[in-house]
PDB file of C-alpha atoms in Angstrom:
ATOM      1  CA  MET E   1      15.762  -5.680  21.984  1.00  0.00           C
ATOM      2  CA  THR E   2      12.023  -5.267  21.558  1.00  0.00           C
ATOM      3  CA  GLN E   3       9.802  -6.387  18.706  1.00  0.00           C
ATOM      4  CA  ASN E   4       8.820  -2.779  18.103  1.00  0.00           C
ATOM      5  CA  ALA E   5      12.430  -1.675  17.645  1.00  0.00           C
ATOM      6  CA  LEU E   6      13.040  -4.399  15.068  1.00  0.00           C
ATOM      7  CA  LEU E   7       9.770  -3.732  13.237  1.00  0.00           C
ATOM      8  CA  LYS E   8      10.410   0.025  13.132  1.00  0.00           C
ATOM      9  CA  MET E   9      13.864  -0.514  11.641  1.00  0.00           C
ATOM     10  CA  LEU E  10      12.497  -2.900   9.000  1.00  0.00           C
ATOM     11  CA  GLU E  11       9.667  -0.485   8.158  1.00  0.00           C
ATOM     12  CA  THR E  12      12.233   2.231   7.566  1.00  0.00           C
ATOM     13  CA  ASP E  13      14.603   0.026   5.539  1.00  0.00           C
ATOM     14  CA  ALA E  14      13.661  -3.600   4.840  1.00  0.00           C
ATOM     15  CA  ARG E  15      17.062  -4.186   3.232  1.00  0.00           C
ATOM     16  CA  LEU E  16      18.849  -4.090   6.580  1.00  0.00           C
ATOM     17  CA  SER E  17      20.655  -7.327   7.327  1.00  0.00           C
ATOM     18  CA  ASP E  18      20.467  -9.079  10.683  1.00  0.00           C
ATOM     19  CA  GLU E  19      24.069  -7.993  11.238  1.00  0.00           C
ATOM     20  CA  GLN E  20      23.271  -4.312  10.623  1.00  0.00           C
ATOM     21  CA  ILE E  21      20.237  -4.431  12.917  1.00  0.00           C
ATOM     22  CA  ALA E  22      22.198  -6.198  15.659  1.00  0.00           C
ATOM     23  CA  SER E  23      24.969  -3.607  15.424  1.00  0.00           C
ATOM     24  CA  ARG E  24      22.539  -0.677  15.664  1.00  0.00           C
ATOM     25  CA  LEU E  25      20.601  -2.192  18.572  1.00  0.00           C
ATOM     26  CA  GLY E  26      23.650  -3.534  20.400  1.00  0.00           C
ATOM     27  CA  VAL E  27      22.419  -7.147  20.490  1.00  0.00           C
ATOM     28  CA  GLU E  28      23.545 -10.494  19.122  1.00  0.00           C
ATOM     29  CA  VAL E  29      22.928 -11.345  15.459  1.00  0.00           C
ATOM     30  CA  ALA E  30      21.377 -14.673  16.503  1.00  0.00           C
ATOM     31  CA  ASP E  31      18.802 -12.807  18.631  1.00  0.00           C
ATOM     32  CA  VAL E  32      17.804 -10.618  15.691  1.00  0.00           C
ATOM     33  CA  ALA E  33      17.554 -13.613  13.352  1.00  0.00           C
ATOM     34  CA  ALA E  34      15.453 -15.553  15.870  1.00  0.00           C
ATOM     35  CA  LEU E  35      13.064 -12.652  16.485  1.00  0.00           C
ATOM     36  CA  ARG E  36      12.704 -11.948  12.763  1.00  0.00           C
ATOM     37  CA  ALA E  37      11.951 -15.646  12.094  1.00  0.00           C
ATOM     38  CA  LYS E  38       9.402 -15.691  14.939  1.00  0.00           C
ATOM     39  CA  LEU E  39       7.624 -12.583  13.632  1.00  0.00           C
ATOM     40  CA  GLU E  40       7.537 -14.022  10.106  1.00  0.00           C
ATOM     41  CA  ALA E  41       6.159 -17.361  11.378  1.00  0.00           C
ATOM     42  CA  GLU E  42       3.456 -15.564  13.387  1.00  0.00           C
ATOM     43  CA  GLY E  43       2.408 -13.570  10.329  1.00  0.00           C
ATOM     44  CA  ARG E  44       3.361 -10.228  11.890  1.00  0.00           C
ATOM     45  CA  ILE E  45       5.911  -9.686   9.105  1.00  0.00           C
ATOM     46  CA  VAL E  46       4.173 -10.758   5.917  1.00  0.00           C
ATOM     47  CA  GLY E  47       6.668  -9.574   3.304  1.00  0.00           C
ATOM     48  CA  TYR E  48       9.335  -7.135   2.241  1.00  0.00           C
ATOM     49  CA  GLN E  49       8.818  -4.626  -0.576  1.00  0.00           C
ATOM     50  CA  ALA E  50      10.486  -1.747  -2.309  1.00  0.00           C
ATOM     51  CA  ILE E  51       8.510   1.515  -2.268  1.00  0.00           C
ATOM     52  CA  LEU E  52       8.300   2.742  -5.833  1.00  0.00           C
ATOM     53  CA  ASN E  53       7.680   6.287  -6.971  1.00  0.00           C
ATOM     54  CA  ASP E  54       4.765   5.543  -9.283  1.00  0.00           C
ATOM     55  CA  ASP E  55       4.228   9.252  -9.919  1.00  0.00           C
ATOM     56  CA  LYS E  56       6.838   8.841 -12.664  1.00  0.00           C
ATOM     57  CA  GLU E  57       4.727   6.336 -14.616  1.00  0.00           C
ATOM     58  CA  GLY E  58       1.451   4.488 -14.380  1.00  0.00           C
ATOM     59  CA  VAL E  59      -1.897   5.313 -12.860  1.00  0.00           C
ATOM     60  CA  SER E  60      -3.198   4.587  -9.367  1.00  0.00           C
ATOM     61  CA  ALA E  61      -6.780   4.860  -8.210  1.00  0.00           C
ATOM     62  CA  LEU E  62      -8.512   4.488  -4.871  1.00  0.00           C
ATOM     63  CA  ILE E  63     -11.919   2.956  -5.418  1.00  0.00           C
ATOM     64  CA  GLU E  64     -14.619   3.032  -2.785  1.00  0.00           C
ATOM     65  CA  VAL E  65     -16.999   0.089  -3.104  1.00  0.00           C
ATOM     66  CA  ARG E  66     -20.478  -0.165  -1.605  1.00  0.00           C
ATOM     67  CA  CYS E  67     -21.634  -3.777  -1.488  1.00  0.00           C
ATOM     68  CA  THR E  68     -24.208  -6.120  -0.023  1.00  0.00           C
ATOM     69  CA  PRO E  69     -22.962  -8.321   2.827  1.00  0.00           C
ATOM     70  CA  GLU E  70     -23.540 -12.046   2.391  1.00  0.00           C
ATOM     71  CA  ARG E  71     -25.350 -14.151   4.952  1.00  0.00           C
ATOM     72  CA  GLY E  72     -22.794 -15.997   7.070  1.00  0.00           C
ATOM     73  CA  GLY E  73     -19.815 -14.297   5.455  1.00  0.00           C
ATOM     74  CA  GLY E  74     -20.390 -10.575   5.606  1.00  0.00           C
ATOM     75  CA  PHE E  75     -18.074  -8.795   3.215  1.00  0.00           C
ATOM     76  CA  ASN E  76     -15.288 -11.403   3.401  1.00  0.00           C
ATOM     77  CA  ARG E  77     -16.072 -13.518   0.312  1.00  0.00           C
ATOM     78  CA  LEU E  78     -16.623 -10.542  -1.968  1.00  0.00           C
ATOM     79  CA  ALA E  79     -13.516  -8.762  -0.647  1.00  0.00           C
ATOM     80  CA  LYS E  80     -11.415 -11.881  -1.268  1.00  0.00           C
ATOM     81  CA  ARG E  81     -12.764 -12.171  -4.831  1.00  0.00           C
ATOM     82  CA  ILE E  82     -11.952  -8.521  -5.509  1.00  0.00           C
ATOM     83  CA  ALA E  83      -8.478  -8.853  -3.964  1.00  0.00           C
ATOM     84  CA  ARG E  84      -7.576 -11.647  -6.407  1.00  0.00           C
ATOM     85  CA  PHE E  85      -7.648  -9.344  -9.448  1.00  0.00           C
ATOM     86  CA  ASP E  86      -4.150  -8.535 -10.733  1.00  0.00           C
ATOM     87  CA  GLU E  87      -4.956  -4.810 -10.874  1.00  0.00           C
ATOM     88  CA  VAL E  88      -5.756  -4.678  -7.135  1.00  0.00           C
ATOM     89  CA  ARG E  89      -2.757  -3.817  -4.956  1.00  0.00           C
ATOM     90  CA  SER E  90      -4.626  -3.405  -1.647  1.00  0.00           C
ATOM     91  CA  CYS E  91      -8.141  -4.100  -0.392  1.00  0.00           C
ATOM     92  CA  PHE E  92      -9.527  -2.891   2.946  1.00  0.00           C
ATOM     93  CA  LEU E  93     -12.817  -3.159   4.839  1.00  0.00           C
ATOM     94  CA  ILE E  94     -13.565   0.401   5.951  1.00  0.00           C
ATOM     95  CA  SER E  95     -16.057   2.337   8.034  1.00  0.00           C
ATOM     96  CA  GLY E  96     -18.177   5.161   6.675  1.00  0.00           C
ATOM     97  CA  GLY E  97     -20.367   5.473   3.619  1.00  0.00           C
ATOM     98  CA  PHE E  98     -18.613   2.710   1.680  1.00  0.00           C
ATOM     99  CA  ASP E  99     -17.715  -0.830   2.677  1.00  0.00           C
ATOM    100  CA  LEU E 100     -14.443  -1.548   0.869  1.00  0.00           C
ATOM    101  CA  LEU E 101     -11.539   0.596  -0.269  1.00  0.00           C
ATOM    102  CA  ILE E 102      -9.295  -0.802  -2.968  1.00  0.00           C
ATOM    103  CA  LEU E 103      -6.072   0.496  -4.463  1.00  0.00           C
ATOM    104  CA  VAL E 104      -5.775  -0.266  -8.163  1.00  0.00           C
ATOM    105  CA  GLU E 105      -2.675   0.250 -10.309  1.00  0.00           C
ATOM    106  CA  ALA E 106      -2.565   0.256 -14.108  1.00  0.00           C
ATOM    107  CA  THR E 107      -0.604   1.805 -16.951  1.00  0.00           C
ATOM    108  CA  THR E 108      -3.428   4.022 -18.286  1.00  0.00           C
ATOM    109  CA  LEU E 109      -6.666   5.667 -17.168  1.00  0.00           C
ATOM    110  CA  LEU E 110      -8.480   3.500 -19.688  1.00  0.00           C
ATOM    111  CA  GLU E 111      -7.232   0.330 -17.975  1.00  0.00           C
ATOM    112  CA  VAL E 112      -8.628   1.538 -14.638  1.00  0.00           C
ATOM    113  CA  ALA E 113     -11.924   2.463 -16.306  1.00  0.00           C
ATOM    114  CA  ARG E 114     -12.159  -0.981 -17.904  1.00  0.00           C
ATOM    115  CA  PHE E 115     -11.386  -2.677 -14.603  1.00  0.00           C
ATOM    116  CA  VAL E 116     -14.168  -0.748 -12.863  1.00  0.00           C
ATOM    117  CA  SER E 117     -16.760  -1.145 -15.601  1.00  0.00           C
ATOM    118  CA  GLU E 118     -16.037  -4.679 -16.813  1.00  0.00           C
ATOM    119  CA  LYS E 119     -14.784  -6.470 -13.716  1.00  0.00           C
ATOM    120  CA  LEU E 120     -15.654  -4.652 -10.497  1.00  0.00           C
ATOM    121  CA  SER E 121     -19.064  -3.088 -11.134  1.00  0.00           C
ATOM    122  CA  SER E 122     -20.422  -6.220 -12.783  1.00  0.00           C
ATOM    123  CA  MET E 123     -19.732  -8.448  -9.750  1.00  0.00           C
ATOM    124  CA  ASP E 124     -22.734  -9.782  -7.841  1.00  0.00           C
ATOM    125  CA  GLY E 125     -22.967  -7.919  -4.564  1.00  0.00           C
ATOM    126  CA  VAL E 126     -21.315  -4.687  -5.767  1.00  0.00           C
ATOM    127  CA  LEU E 127     -23.880  -1.889  -5.475  1.00  0.00           C
ATOM    128  CA  SER E 128     -21.785   1.153  -6.419  1.00  0.00           C
ATOM    129  CA  THR E 129     -18.260   2.480  -6.754  1.00  0.00           C
ATOM    130  CA  ALA E 130     -16.514   5.843  -6.526  1.00  0.00           C
ATOM    131  CA  THR E 131     -13.114   6.160  -8.184  1.00  0.00           C
ATOM    132  CA  HIS E 132     -10.475   8.676  -7.089  1.00  0.00           C
ATOM    133  CA  PHE E 133      -7.278   8.992  -9.136  1.00  0.00           C
ATOM    134  CA  ARG E 134      -3.993   9.664  -7.389  1.00  0.00           C
ATOM    135  CA  LEU E 135      -2.508  12.874  -8.712  1.00  0.00           C
ATOM    136  CA  LYS E 136       0.652  13.137  -6.637  1.00  0.00           C
ATOM    137  CA  THR E 137       2.247  11.229  -3.759  1.00  0.00           C
ATOM    138  CA  TYR E 138       3.616  13.203  -0.835  1.00  0.00           C
ATOM    139  CA  LYS E 139       4.135  10.339   1.612  1.00  0.00           C
ATOM    140  CA  GLN E 140       3.751   6.568   1.316  1.00  0.00           C
ATOM    141  CA  ASN E 141       4.343   3.870   3.924  1.00  0.00           C
ATOM    142  CA  GLY E 142       5.994   6.436   6.180  1.00  0.00           C
ATOM    143  CA  LEU E 143       8.412   7.628   3.483  1.00  0.00           C
ATOM    144  CA  LEU E 144       8.291  11.270   2.374  1.00  0.00           C
ATOM    145  CA  PHE E 145       8.571  11.854  -1.355  1.00  0.00           C
ATOM    146  CA  GLU E 146      10.450  15.129  -1.500  1.00  0.00           C
ATOM    147  CA  GLU E 147      11.416  16.964  -4.617  1.00  0.00           C
ATOM    148  CA  ALA E 148      14.190  19.485  -4.731  1.00  0.00           C
ATOM    149  CA  GLU E 149      12.568  22.890  -4.540  1.00  0.00           C
ATOM    150  CA  SER E 150      13.820  25.413  -7.002  1.00  0.00           C
ATOM    151  CA  ASP E 151      14.261  28.990  -5.896  1.00  0.00           C
ATOM    152  CA  GLU E 152      13.017  31.062  -8.805  1.00  0.00           C
ATOM    153  CA  ARG E 153      13.821  34.395  -7.188  1.00  0.00           C
ATOM    154  CA  ILE E 154      16.337  36.620  -8.883  1.00  0.00           C
ATOM    155  CA  SER E 155      19.577  36.989  -6.972  1.00  0.00           C
ATOM    156  CA  VAL E 156      20.203  40.501  -5.766  1.00  0.00           C
ATOM    157  CA  ALA E 157      23.781  41.477  -5.021  1.00  0.00           C
ATOM    158  CA  PRO E 158      24.429  44.091  -2.321  1.00  0.00           C
TER     159      PRO E 158
END
């Protein structure tokens, strides 16, 4: 059994038990449990989450942030401060025209607007932001969000 095989299975379905994984890979349950524990201890597996279909409720926004790097710390201190906000689900250092990309989730557009104007934009070191609202999710964390397609054509009998 390889680490990659275990990680791929957990990425696809984090609810799989050690017994189920062992059965599918044809290995001992103790080997799966030991490898999982090792990967968790090393920080390779950092958590297990359900993937929610937030298209049904709530608002998500991707916010690009241009900021000034700090002497001796670069973008790290500011990114860590931003990541601590409850509204922030993810925070990444990125290449390109902006420095950070953050994913924000809220219940209304107004909550996102308040977060950007009152919390994010007013932080020392933040030069500018660009907010992009998620309209629809097609795929997230490797999982396709498929809706049943309706066939609106009229049936024609021979």
